[in-house]
Coordinates of C-alpha atoms in Angstrom, one line a residue:
Chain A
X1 CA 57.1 117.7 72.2
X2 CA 55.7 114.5 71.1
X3 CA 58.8 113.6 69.4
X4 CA 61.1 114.0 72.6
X5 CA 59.3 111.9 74.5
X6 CA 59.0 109.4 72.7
X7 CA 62.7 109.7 71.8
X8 CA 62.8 110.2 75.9
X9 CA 61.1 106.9 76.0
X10 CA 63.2 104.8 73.5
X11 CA 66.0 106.3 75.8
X12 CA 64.9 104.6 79.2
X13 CA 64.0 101.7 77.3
X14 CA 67.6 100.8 75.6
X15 CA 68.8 102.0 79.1
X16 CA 67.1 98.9 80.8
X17 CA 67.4 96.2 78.2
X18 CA 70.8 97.2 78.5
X19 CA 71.4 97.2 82.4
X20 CA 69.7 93.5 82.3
X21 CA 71.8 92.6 79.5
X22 CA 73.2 89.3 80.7
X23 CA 70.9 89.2 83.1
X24 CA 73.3 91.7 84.9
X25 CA 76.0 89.5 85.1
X26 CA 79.9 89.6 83.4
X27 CA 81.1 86.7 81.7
X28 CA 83.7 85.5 79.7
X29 CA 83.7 86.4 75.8
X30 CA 81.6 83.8 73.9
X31 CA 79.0 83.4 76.8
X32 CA 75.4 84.9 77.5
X33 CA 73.3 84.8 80.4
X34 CA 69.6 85.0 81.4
X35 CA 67.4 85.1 84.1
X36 CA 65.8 81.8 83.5
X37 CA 63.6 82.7 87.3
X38 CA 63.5 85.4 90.3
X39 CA 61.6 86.0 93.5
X40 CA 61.4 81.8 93.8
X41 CA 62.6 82.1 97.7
X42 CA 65.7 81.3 99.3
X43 CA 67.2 79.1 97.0
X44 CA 70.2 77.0 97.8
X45 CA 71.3 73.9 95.8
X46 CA 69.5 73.3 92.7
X47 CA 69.6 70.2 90.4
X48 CA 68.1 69.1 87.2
X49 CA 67.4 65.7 85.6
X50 CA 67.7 64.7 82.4
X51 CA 64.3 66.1 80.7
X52 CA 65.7 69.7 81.4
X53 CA 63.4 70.1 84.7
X54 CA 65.1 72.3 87.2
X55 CA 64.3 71.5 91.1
X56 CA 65.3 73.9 93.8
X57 CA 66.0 73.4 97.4
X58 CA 65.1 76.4 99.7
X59 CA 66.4 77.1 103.0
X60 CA 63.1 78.2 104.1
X61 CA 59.3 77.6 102.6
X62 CA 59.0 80.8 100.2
X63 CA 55.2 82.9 100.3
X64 CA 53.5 79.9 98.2
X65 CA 54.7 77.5 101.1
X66 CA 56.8 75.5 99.0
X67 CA 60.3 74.6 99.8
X68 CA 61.5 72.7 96.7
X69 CA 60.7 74.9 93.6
X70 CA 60.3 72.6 90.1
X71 CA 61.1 75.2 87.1
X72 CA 60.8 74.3 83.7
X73 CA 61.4 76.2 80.0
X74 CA 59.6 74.6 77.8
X75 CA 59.9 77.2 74.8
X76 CA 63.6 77.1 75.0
X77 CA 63.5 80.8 75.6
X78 CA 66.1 80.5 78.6
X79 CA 63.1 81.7 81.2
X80 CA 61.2 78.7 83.1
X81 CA 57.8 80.1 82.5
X82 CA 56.4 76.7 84.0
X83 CA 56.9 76.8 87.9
X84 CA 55.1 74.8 90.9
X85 CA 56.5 73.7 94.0
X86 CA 55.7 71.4 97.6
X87 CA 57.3 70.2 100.8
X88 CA 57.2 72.4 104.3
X89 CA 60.7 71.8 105.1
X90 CA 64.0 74.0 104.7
X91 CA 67.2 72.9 103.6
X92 CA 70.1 73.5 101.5
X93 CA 70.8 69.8 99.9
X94 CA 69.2 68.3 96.4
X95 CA 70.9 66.1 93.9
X96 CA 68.6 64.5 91.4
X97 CA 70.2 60.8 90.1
X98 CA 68.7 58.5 87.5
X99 CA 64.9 58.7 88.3
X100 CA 65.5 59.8 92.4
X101 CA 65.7 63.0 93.3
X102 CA 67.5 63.5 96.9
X103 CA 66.7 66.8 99.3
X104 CA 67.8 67.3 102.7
X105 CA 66.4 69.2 105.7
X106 CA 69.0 70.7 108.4
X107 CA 68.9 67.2 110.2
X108 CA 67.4 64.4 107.6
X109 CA 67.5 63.4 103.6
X110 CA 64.7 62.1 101.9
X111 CA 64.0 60.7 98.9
X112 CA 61.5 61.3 95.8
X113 CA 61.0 59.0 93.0
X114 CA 60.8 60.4 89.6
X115 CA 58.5 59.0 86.6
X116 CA 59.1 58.3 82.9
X117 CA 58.6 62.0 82.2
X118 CA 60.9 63.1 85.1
X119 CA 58.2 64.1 87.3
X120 CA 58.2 63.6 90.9
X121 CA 55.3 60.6 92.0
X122 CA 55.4 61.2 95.4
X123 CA 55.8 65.2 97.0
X124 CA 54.2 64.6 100.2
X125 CA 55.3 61.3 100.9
X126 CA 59.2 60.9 100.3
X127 CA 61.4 58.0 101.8
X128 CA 63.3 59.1 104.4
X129 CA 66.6 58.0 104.1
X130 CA 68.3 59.0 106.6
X131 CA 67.4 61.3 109.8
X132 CA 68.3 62.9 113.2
X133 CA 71.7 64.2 112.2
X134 CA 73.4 67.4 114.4
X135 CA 71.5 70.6 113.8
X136 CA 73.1 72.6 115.8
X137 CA 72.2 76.4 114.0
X138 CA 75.9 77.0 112.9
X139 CA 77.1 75.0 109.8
X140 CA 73.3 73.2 110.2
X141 CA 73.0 72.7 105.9
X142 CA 73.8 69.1 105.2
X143 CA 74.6 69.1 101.5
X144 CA 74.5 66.4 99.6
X145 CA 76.3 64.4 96.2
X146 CA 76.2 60.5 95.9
X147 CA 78.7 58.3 93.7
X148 CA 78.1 55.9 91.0
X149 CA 77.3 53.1 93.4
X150 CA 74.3 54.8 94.9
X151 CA 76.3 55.6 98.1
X152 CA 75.5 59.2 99.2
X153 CA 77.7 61.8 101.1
X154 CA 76.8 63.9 103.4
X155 CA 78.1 67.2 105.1
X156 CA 77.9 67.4 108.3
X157 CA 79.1 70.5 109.6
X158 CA 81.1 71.8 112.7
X159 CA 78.4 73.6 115.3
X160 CA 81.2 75.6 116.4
X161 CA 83.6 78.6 115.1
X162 CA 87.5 76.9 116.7
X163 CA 86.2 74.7 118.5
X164 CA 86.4 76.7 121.6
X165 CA 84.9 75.5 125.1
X166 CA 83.2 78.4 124.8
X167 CA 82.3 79.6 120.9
X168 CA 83.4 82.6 119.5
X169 CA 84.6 83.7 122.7
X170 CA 87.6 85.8 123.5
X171 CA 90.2 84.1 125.5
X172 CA 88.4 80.7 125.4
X173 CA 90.8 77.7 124.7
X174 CA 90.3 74.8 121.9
X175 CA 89.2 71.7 123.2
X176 CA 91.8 69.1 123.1
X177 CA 90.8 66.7 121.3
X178 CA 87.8 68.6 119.8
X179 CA 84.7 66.6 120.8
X180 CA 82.6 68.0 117.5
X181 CA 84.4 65.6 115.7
X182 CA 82.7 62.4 116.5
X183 CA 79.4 63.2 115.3
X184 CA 80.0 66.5 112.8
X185 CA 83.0 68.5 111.1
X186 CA 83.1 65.8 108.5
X187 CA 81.4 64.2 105.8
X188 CA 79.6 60.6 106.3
X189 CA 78.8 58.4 104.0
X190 CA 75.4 56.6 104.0
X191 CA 73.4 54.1 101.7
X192 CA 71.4 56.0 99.2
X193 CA 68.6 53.2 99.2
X194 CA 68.2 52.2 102.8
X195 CA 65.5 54.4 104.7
X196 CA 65.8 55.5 108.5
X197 CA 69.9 55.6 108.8
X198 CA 71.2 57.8 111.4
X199 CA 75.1 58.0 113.0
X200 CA 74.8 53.9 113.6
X201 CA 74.1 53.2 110.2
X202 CA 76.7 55.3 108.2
X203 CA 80.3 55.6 108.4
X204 CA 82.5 59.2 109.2
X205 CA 84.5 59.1 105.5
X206 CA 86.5 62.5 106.0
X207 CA 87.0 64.7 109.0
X208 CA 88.5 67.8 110.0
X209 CA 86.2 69.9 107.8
X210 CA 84.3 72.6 109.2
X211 CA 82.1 73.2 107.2
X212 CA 81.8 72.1 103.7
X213 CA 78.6 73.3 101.6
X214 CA 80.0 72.7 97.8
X215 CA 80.8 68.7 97.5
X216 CA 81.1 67.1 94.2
X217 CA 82.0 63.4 93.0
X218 CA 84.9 63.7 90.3
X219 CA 84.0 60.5 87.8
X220 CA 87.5 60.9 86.5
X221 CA 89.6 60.4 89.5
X222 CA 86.4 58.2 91.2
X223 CA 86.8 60.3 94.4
X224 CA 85.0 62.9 96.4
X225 CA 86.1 66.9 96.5
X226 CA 84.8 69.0 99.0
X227 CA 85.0 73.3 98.8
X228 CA 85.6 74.4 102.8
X229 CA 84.5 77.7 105.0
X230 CA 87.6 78.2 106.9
X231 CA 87.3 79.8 110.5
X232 CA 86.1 83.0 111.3
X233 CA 87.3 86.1 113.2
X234 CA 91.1 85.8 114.0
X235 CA 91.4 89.5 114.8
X236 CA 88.5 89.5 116.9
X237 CA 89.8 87.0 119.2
X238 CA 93.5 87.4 118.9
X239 CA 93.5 91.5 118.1
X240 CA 97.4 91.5 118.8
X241 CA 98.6 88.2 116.5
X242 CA 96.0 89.3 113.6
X243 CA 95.4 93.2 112.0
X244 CA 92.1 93.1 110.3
X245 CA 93.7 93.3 107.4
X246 CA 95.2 89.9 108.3
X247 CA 92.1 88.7 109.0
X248 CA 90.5 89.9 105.6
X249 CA 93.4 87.3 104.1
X250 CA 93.3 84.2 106.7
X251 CA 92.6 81.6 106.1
X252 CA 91.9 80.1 102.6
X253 CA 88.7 79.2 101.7
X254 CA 90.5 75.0 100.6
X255 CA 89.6 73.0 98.0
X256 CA 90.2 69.3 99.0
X257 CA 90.2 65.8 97.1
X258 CA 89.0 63.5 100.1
X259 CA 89.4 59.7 100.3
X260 CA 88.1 57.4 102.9
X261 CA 89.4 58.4 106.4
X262 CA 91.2 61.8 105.0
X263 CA 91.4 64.6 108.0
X264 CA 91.5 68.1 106.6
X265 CA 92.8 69.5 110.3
X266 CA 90.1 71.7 111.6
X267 CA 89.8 72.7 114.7
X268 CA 93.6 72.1 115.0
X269 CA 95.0 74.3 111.6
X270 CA 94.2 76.7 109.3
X271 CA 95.1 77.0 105.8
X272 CA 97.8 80.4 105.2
X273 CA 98.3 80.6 101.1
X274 CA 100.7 83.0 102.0
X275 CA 103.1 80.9 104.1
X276 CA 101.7 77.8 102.1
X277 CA 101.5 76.2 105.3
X278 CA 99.0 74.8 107.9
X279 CA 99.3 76.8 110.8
X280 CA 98.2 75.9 114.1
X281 CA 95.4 77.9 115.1
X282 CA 95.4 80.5 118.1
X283 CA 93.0 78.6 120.4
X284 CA 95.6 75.5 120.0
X285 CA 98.6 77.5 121.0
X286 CA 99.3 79.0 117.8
X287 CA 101.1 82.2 117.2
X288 CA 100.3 82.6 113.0
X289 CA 103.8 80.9 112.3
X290 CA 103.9 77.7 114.3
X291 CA 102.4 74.6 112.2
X292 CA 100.8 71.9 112.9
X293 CA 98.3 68.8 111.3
X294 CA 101.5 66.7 110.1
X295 CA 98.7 64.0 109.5
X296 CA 96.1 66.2 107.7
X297 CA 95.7 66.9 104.2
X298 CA 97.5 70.2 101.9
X299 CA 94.5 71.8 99.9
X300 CA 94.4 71.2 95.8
X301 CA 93.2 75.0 95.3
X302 CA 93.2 78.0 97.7
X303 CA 90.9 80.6 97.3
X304 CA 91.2 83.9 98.8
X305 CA 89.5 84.1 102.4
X306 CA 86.0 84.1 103.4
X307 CA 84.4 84.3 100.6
X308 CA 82.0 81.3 101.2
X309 CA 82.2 78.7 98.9
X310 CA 78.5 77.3 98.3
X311 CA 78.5 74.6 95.8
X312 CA 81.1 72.3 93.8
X313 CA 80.4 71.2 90.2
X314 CA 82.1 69.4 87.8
X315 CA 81.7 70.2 84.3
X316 CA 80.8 67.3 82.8
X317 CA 79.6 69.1 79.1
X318 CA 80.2 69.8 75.5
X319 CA 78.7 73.2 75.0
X320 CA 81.7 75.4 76.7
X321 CA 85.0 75.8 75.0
X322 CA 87.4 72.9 75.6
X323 CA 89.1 74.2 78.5
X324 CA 86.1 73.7 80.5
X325 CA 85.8 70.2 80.0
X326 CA 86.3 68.1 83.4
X327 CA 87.2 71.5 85.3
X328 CA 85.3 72.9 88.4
X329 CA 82.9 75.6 88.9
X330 CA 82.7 77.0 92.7
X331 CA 80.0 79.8 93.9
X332 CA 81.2 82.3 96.2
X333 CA 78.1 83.4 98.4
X334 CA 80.4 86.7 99.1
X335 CA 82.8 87.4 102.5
X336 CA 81.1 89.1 105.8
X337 CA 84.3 88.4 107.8
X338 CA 86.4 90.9 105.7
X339 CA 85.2 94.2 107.4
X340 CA 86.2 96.7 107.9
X341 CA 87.6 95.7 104.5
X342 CA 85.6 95.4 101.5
X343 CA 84.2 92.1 101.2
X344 CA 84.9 90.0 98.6
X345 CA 83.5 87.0 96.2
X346 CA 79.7 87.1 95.1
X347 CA 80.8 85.0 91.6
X348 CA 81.1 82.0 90.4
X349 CA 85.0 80.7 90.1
X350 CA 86.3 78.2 87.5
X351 CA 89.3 75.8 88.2
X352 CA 91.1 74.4 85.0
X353 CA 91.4 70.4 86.1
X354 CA 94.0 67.9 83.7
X355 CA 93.5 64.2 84.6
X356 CA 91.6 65.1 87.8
X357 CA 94.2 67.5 88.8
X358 CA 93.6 71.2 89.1
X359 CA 95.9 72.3 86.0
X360 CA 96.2 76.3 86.0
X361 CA 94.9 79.2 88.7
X362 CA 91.5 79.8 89.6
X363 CA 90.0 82.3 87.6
X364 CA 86.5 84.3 88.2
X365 CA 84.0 82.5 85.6
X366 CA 80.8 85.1 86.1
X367 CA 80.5 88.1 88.4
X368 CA 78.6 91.1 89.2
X369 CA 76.0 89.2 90.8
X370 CA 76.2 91.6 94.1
X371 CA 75.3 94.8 91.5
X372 CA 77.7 97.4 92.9
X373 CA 81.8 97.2 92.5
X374 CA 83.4 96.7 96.3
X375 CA 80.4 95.7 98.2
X376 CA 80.7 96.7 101.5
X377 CA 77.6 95.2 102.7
X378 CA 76.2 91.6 102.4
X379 CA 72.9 93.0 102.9
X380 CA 72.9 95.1 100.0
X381 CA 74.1 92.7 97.7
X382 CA 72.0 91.9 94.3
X383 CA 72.6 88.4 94.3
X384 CA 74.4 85.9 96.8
X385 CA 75.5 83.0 94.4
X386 CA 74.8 79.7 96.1
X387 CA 73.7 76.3 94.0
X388 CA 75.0 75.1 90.4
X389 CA 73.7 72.9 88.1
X390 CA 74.8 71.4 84.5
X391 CA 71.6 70.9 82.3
X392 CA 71.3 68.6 79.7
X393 CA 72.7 70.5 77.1
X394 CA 75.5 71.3 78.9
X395 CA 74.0 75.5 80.5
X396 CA 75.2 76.2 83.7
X397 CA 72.6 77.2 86.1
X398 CA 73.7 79.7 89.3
X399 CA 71.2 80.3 92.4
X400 CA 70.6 82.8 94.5
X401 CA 69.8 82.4 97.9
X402 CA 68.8 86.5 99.1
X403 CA 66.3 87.1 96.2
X404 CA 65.7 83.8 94.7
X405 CA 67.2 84.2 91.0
X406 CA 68.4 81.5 88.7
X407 CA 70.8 82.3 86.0
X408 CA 71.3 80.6 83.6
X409 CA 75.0 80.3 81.4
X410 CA 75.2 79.4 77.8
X411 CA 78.3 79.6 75.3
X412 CA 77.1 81.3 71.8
X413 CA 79.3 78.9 69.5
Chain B
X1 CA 61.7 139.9 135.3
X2 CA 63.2 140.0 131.5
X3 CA 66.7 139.7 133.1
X4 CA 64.9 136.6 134.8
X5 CA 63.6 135.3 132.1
X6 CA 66.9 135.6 129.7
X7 CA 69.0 133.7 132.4
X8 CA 66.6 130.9 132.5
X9 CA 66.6 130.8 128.5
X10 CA 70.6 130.9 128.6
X11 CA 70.7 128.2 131.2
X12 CA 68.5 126.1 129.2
X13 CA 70.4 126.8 126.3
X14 CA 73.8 126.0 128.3
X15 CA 71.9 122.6 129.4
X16 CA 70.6 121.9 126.0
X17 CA 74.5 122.3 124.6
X18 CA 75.9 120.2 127.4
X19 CA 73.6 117.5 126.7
X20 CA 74.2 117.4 122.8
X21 CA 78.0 117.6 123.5
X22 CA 77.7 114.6 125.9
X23 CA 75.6 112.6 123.4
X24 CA 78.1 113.2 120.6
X25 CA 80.4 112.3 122.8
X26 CA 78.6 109.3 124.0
X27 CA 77.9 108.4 121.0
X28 CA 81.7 108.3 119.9
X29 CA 82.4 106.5 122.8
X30 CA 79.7 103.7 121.5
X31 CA 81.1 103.6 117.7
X32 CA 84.5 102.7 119.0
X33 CA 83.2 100.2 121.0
X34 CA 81.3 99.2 118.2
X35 CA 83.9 98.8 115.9
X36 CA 86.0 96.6 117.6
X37 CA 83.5 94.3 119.1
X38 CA 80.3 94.4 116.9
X39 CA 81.2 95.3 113.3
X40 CA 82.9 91.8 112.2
X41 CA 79.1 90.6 112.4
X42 CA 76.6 93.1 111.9
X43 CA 79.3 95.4 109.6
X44 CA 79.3 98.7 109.1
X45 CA 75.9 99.7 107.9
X46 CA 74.0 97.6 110.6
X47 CA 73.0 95.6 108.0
X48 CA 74.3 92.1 109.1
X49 CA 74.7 89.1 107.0
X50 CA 71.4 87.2 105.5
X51 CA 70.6 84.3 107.6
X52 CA 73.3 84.8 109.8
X53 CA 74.1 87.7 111.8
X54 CA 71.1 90.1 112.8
X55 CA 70.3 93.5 111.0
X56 CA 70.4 96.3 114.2
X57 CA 69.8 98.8 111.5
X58 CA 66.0 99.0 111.1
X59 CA 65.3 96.5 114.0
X60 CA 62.7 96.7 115.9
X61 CA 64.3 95.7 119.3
X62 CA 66.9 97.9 118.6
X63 CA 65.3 100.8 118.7
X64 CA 62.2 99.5 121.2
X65 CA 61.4 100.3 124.6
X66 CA 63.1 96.6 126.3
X67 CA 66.4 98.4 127.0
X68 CA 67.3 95.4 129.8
X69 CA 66.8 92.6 126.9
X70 CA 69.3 95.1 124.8
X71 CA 72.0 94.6 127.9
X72 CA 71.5 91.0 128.9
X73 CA 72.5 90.4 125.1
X74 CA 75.5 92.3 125.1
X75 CA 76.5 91.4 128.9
X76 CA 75.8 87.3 127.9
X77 CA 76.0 87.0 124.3
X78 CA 72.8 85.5 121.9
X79 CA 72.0 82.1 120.6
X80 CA 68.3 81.3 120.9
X81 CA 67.2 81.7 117.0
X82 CA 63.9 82.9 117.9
X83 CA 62.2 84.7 114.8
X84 CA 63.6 88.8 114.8
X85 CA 61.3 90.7 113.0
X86 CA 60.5 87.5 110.5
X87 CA 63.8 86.4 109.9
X88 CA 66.2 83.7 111.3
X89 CA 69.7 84.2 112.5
X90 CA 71.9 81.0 112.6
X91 CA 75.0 82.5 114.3
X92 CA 76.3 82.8 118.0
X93 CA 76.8 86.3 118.9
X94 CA 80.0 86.6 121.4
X95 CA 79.1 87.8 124.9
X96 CA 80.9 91.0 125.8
X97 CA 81.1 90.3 130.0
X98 CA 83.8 92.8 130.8
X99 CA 82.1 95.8 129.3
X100 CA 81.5 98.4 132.3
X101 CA 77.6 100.0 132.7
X102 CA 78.7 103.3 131.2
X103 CA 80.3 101.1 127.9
X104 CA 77.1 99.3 127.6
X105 CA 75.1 102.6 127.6
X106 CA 77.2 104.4 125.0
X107 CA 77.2 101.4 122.5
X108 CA 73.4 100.7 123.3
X109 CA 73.2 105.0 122.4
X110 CA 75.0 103.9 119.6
X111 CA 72.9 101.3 117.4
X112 CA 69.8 102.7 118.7
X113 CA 71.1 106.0 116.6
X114 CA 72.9 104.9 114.1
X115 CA 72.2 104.5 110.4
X116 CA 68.6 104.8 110.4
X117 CA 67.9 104.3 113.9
X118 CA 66.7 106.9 115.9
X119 CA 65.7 106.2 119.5
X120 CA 66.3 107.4 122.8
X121 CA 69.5 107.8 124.4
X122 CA 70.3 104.5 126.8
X123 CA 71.5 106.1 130.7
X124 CA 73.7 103.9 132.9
X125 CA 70.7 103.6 135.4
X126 CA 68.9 101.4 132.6
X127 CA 71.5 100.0 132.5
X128 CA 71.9 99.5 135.7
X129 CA 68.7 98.4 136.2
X130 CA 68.8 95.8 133.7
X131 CA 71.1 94.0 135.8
X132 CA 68.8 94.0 138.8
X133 CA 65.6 92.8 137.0
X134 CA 67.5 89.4 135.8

């Protein structure tokens, strides 16, 4: 009897090391995962500077009141057993830079100045750089990356589904021209050193986005690339132009390379990878065929629809395999606006780049962060994949915005 | 007197059947409605999406006793991000003006039974009434 439970035992045990091998997750041959932290709080972007320390943004302050989460693994073991945290505002933005670290609030970006040992000298006293931007609810996160002059860019998303005078409405037109566009559906550009900017200070670099969490500076072509949400709910508004299985396709979530005064088209087009084509959206007197945005951009990479892209990183690295080198990794938070369908996404996707061009498909990097095959429900899922980070020695680093997980990726030479 | 008695039992029993029937049928009605109108948002397990769309499964204005607030959000749609049970909600729900009083009744009947909601039936008088308090 004694014997068969402990043999019971050893059982359940091998059971559960094994369901957390990988911290859960599937990756490519060669790589291993852990869960460097959990339960932190809503955890959006993360960032880390060059000493390995790990900084967190959350969208909301978690139970300790803290809404920027330092972690720290100082044993190597791949699990920050170090963790503190401070500031009283939400947000989704943080992008650490030399010895300043950068997070943003729904409507501001401050600025924190780190020391010798990469610790931050002033938590309850940052710069505020710049301030009073749209937070309108919808598309309120104002993500953040800067460039190697110090300039920083800032998303600024649309408060609005189409654009419709009245939102997500059926039967209500698109306004003509959409009046979001002065003051968000775009990224702006500010100076990351000046405090107290606002609209007067900095410039609209890109428009016709609506709504662009992942951003990234690519230091090979010098220029920004954004990851966009495309619009919601054609089927809902236009049941007999779009089935919901349409829907579940249209449109692509886009990947863009944006240079000064770029227009993406939204409110105006969609993105249909299976046309190839930018097709003028229903609220603008479309009918899914007829095109439209001559003068806006074609997307480098389309991803398959609403699956939320959340961040935008190039790998920069040596530890991955070759192929890696200079390409981009893009979350997927996972797809609401697929049902009835399954939903879809809840990984992280790779994109091959040659000489700052995408150079081969899109591939799925790590997945099985949503625990369950064909998740039906975003509620249910595990793990919503939402910030990336490259550490020093070259680990990926994935958060999770539902529980508050970090995983960390490593390649096993 | 037992003849009596047995008639009264049937008729209950009659009433009782009637009334089940029409809430099935009520509450068929509401899924329908539900499906086209509702599910994009809070999908098919009333679960809604984190931060986004509201949970009606396991709310507790759902399934609490302010049936009019129920109908002025369907009738006018919802966008005031006001903390529900906690949480915040960053989306704008569409308003659903067109829906007739008996509609509103079966798809209130609906989520306030659905998954693991279980509350009282909604009647077009509520619903009626709702639009008289405003």
């Amino acid at each position: 009897m004694y014997k068969l439970s402990n043999l019971l035992l050893a059982c359940v045990f091998v059971f559960s090391v094994n369901a957390q091998e990988n911290a859960g997750l599937r990756l490519p041959a060669g790589f291993s995962a852990t869960l460097f932290a959990d339960q932190i709080g809503a955890a959006r972007h993360i960032t880390i500077n060059d000493k390995g320390i790990l900084f967190a943004k959350l969208n909301y302050p978690n139970k300790a009141g803290q809404s920027i989460v330092r972690m720290e693994d100082a044993n190597g073991d791949g699990i920050a057993e170090k963790q503190s945290g401070w500031g009283k505002y939400g947000g989704t933005g943080i992008y650490v830079k030399g010895n300043q670290l950068y997070a943003s609030s729904d409507d501001a970006v401050y600025l924190y100045q780190l020391d010798a040992n990469g610790e931050v000298t002033n938590p309850t006293a940052p710069k505020t750089i710049i301030q009073n931007l749209h937070s309108r609810r919808q598309h309120a996160s104002k993500s953040i990356t800067l460039d190697p002059q110090g300039n920083i860019y800032v998303n600024i998303g649309a408060y609005s589904n189409a654009c419709q005078e009245k939102d997500r409405s059926v039967g209500s037109k698109g306004m003509m021209p959409c009046p979001i566009l002065d003051s968000a559906g775009g990224v702006w550009k500010f100076d990351g050193s000046k405090e107290n900017q606002s609209y007067a200070e900095g410039k609209r670099y890109a428009t016709g986005l609506r709504n662009v969490i992942g951003l990234d500076w690519n230091n090979q072509t010098n220029s920004l690339f954004v990851t966009q949400h495309g619009r919601d709910q054609l089927n809902t508004f236009y049941p007999t132009m779009y089935t919901d299985a349409q829907n579940a396709e249209l449109p692509a979530e886009t990947m863009y390379e944006m240079k000064e005064g770029d227009d993406a088209g939204w409110p105006y087009v969609y993105y249909d990878p299976f046309q190839k084509k930018k097709i003028l959206s229903p609220e603008y007197g479309g009918d899914g065929k007829l095109e439209g945005g001559k003068n806006a951009l074609n997307p480098l990479v389309a991803f398959p629809a609403h699956m939320a892209p959340m961040a935008l990183l190039f790998y920069k690295g040596n530890q991955f395999p070759a192929k890696y080198k200079e390409g981009a990794f893009i979350s997927f938070h996972g797809s609401w606006n697929r049902a009835p369908l399954p939903q879809e996404g809840y990984f992280v996707a790779f994109v091959p780049f040659k000489n700052g061009k995408p150079s081969g498909e899109w591939e799925i990097f790590a997945n099985g962060f949503a625990g369950a095959d064909n998740n039906k429900s975003p509620r249910a899922a595990k793990a919503r994949p939402c910030g990336l980070a490259e550490g020093p020695d070259g680990s990926l680093y994935v958060s999770d915005d539902s529980k508050g997980a970090i995983f960390k990726i490593s390649f096993n030479k | 007197m037992q003849k009596m008695q047995f008639k009264i039992v049937s008729l209950i029993l009659i009433a009782l059947f009637y009334c089940i029937q029409g809430n099935a049928q009520n509450m068929q009605k509401g899924k329908k409605i539900y499906e086209t109108r509702c599910l994009a948002c809070h999908q098919a397990d009333g679960g809604g999406v984190p931060n986004m769309n509201a949970p009606l499964d396991a709310a507790s204005n759902v399934v609490g006793k302010d049936i009019a607030r129920l109908v002025r959000i369907i009738r006018y749609g919802y966008n005031e991000r006001v903390a529900l049970d906690g949480f915040y909600y960053s989306n704008a729900m569409t308003a659903s003006p067109d829906l007739k009083d008996n509609e509103i009744a079966d798809l209130l009947t609906y989520i306030r039974n659905s998954w693991s909601n279980k509350a009282s039936a909604v009647t077009i008088a509520q619903v009626q009434a709702a639009k008289k308090k405003k």
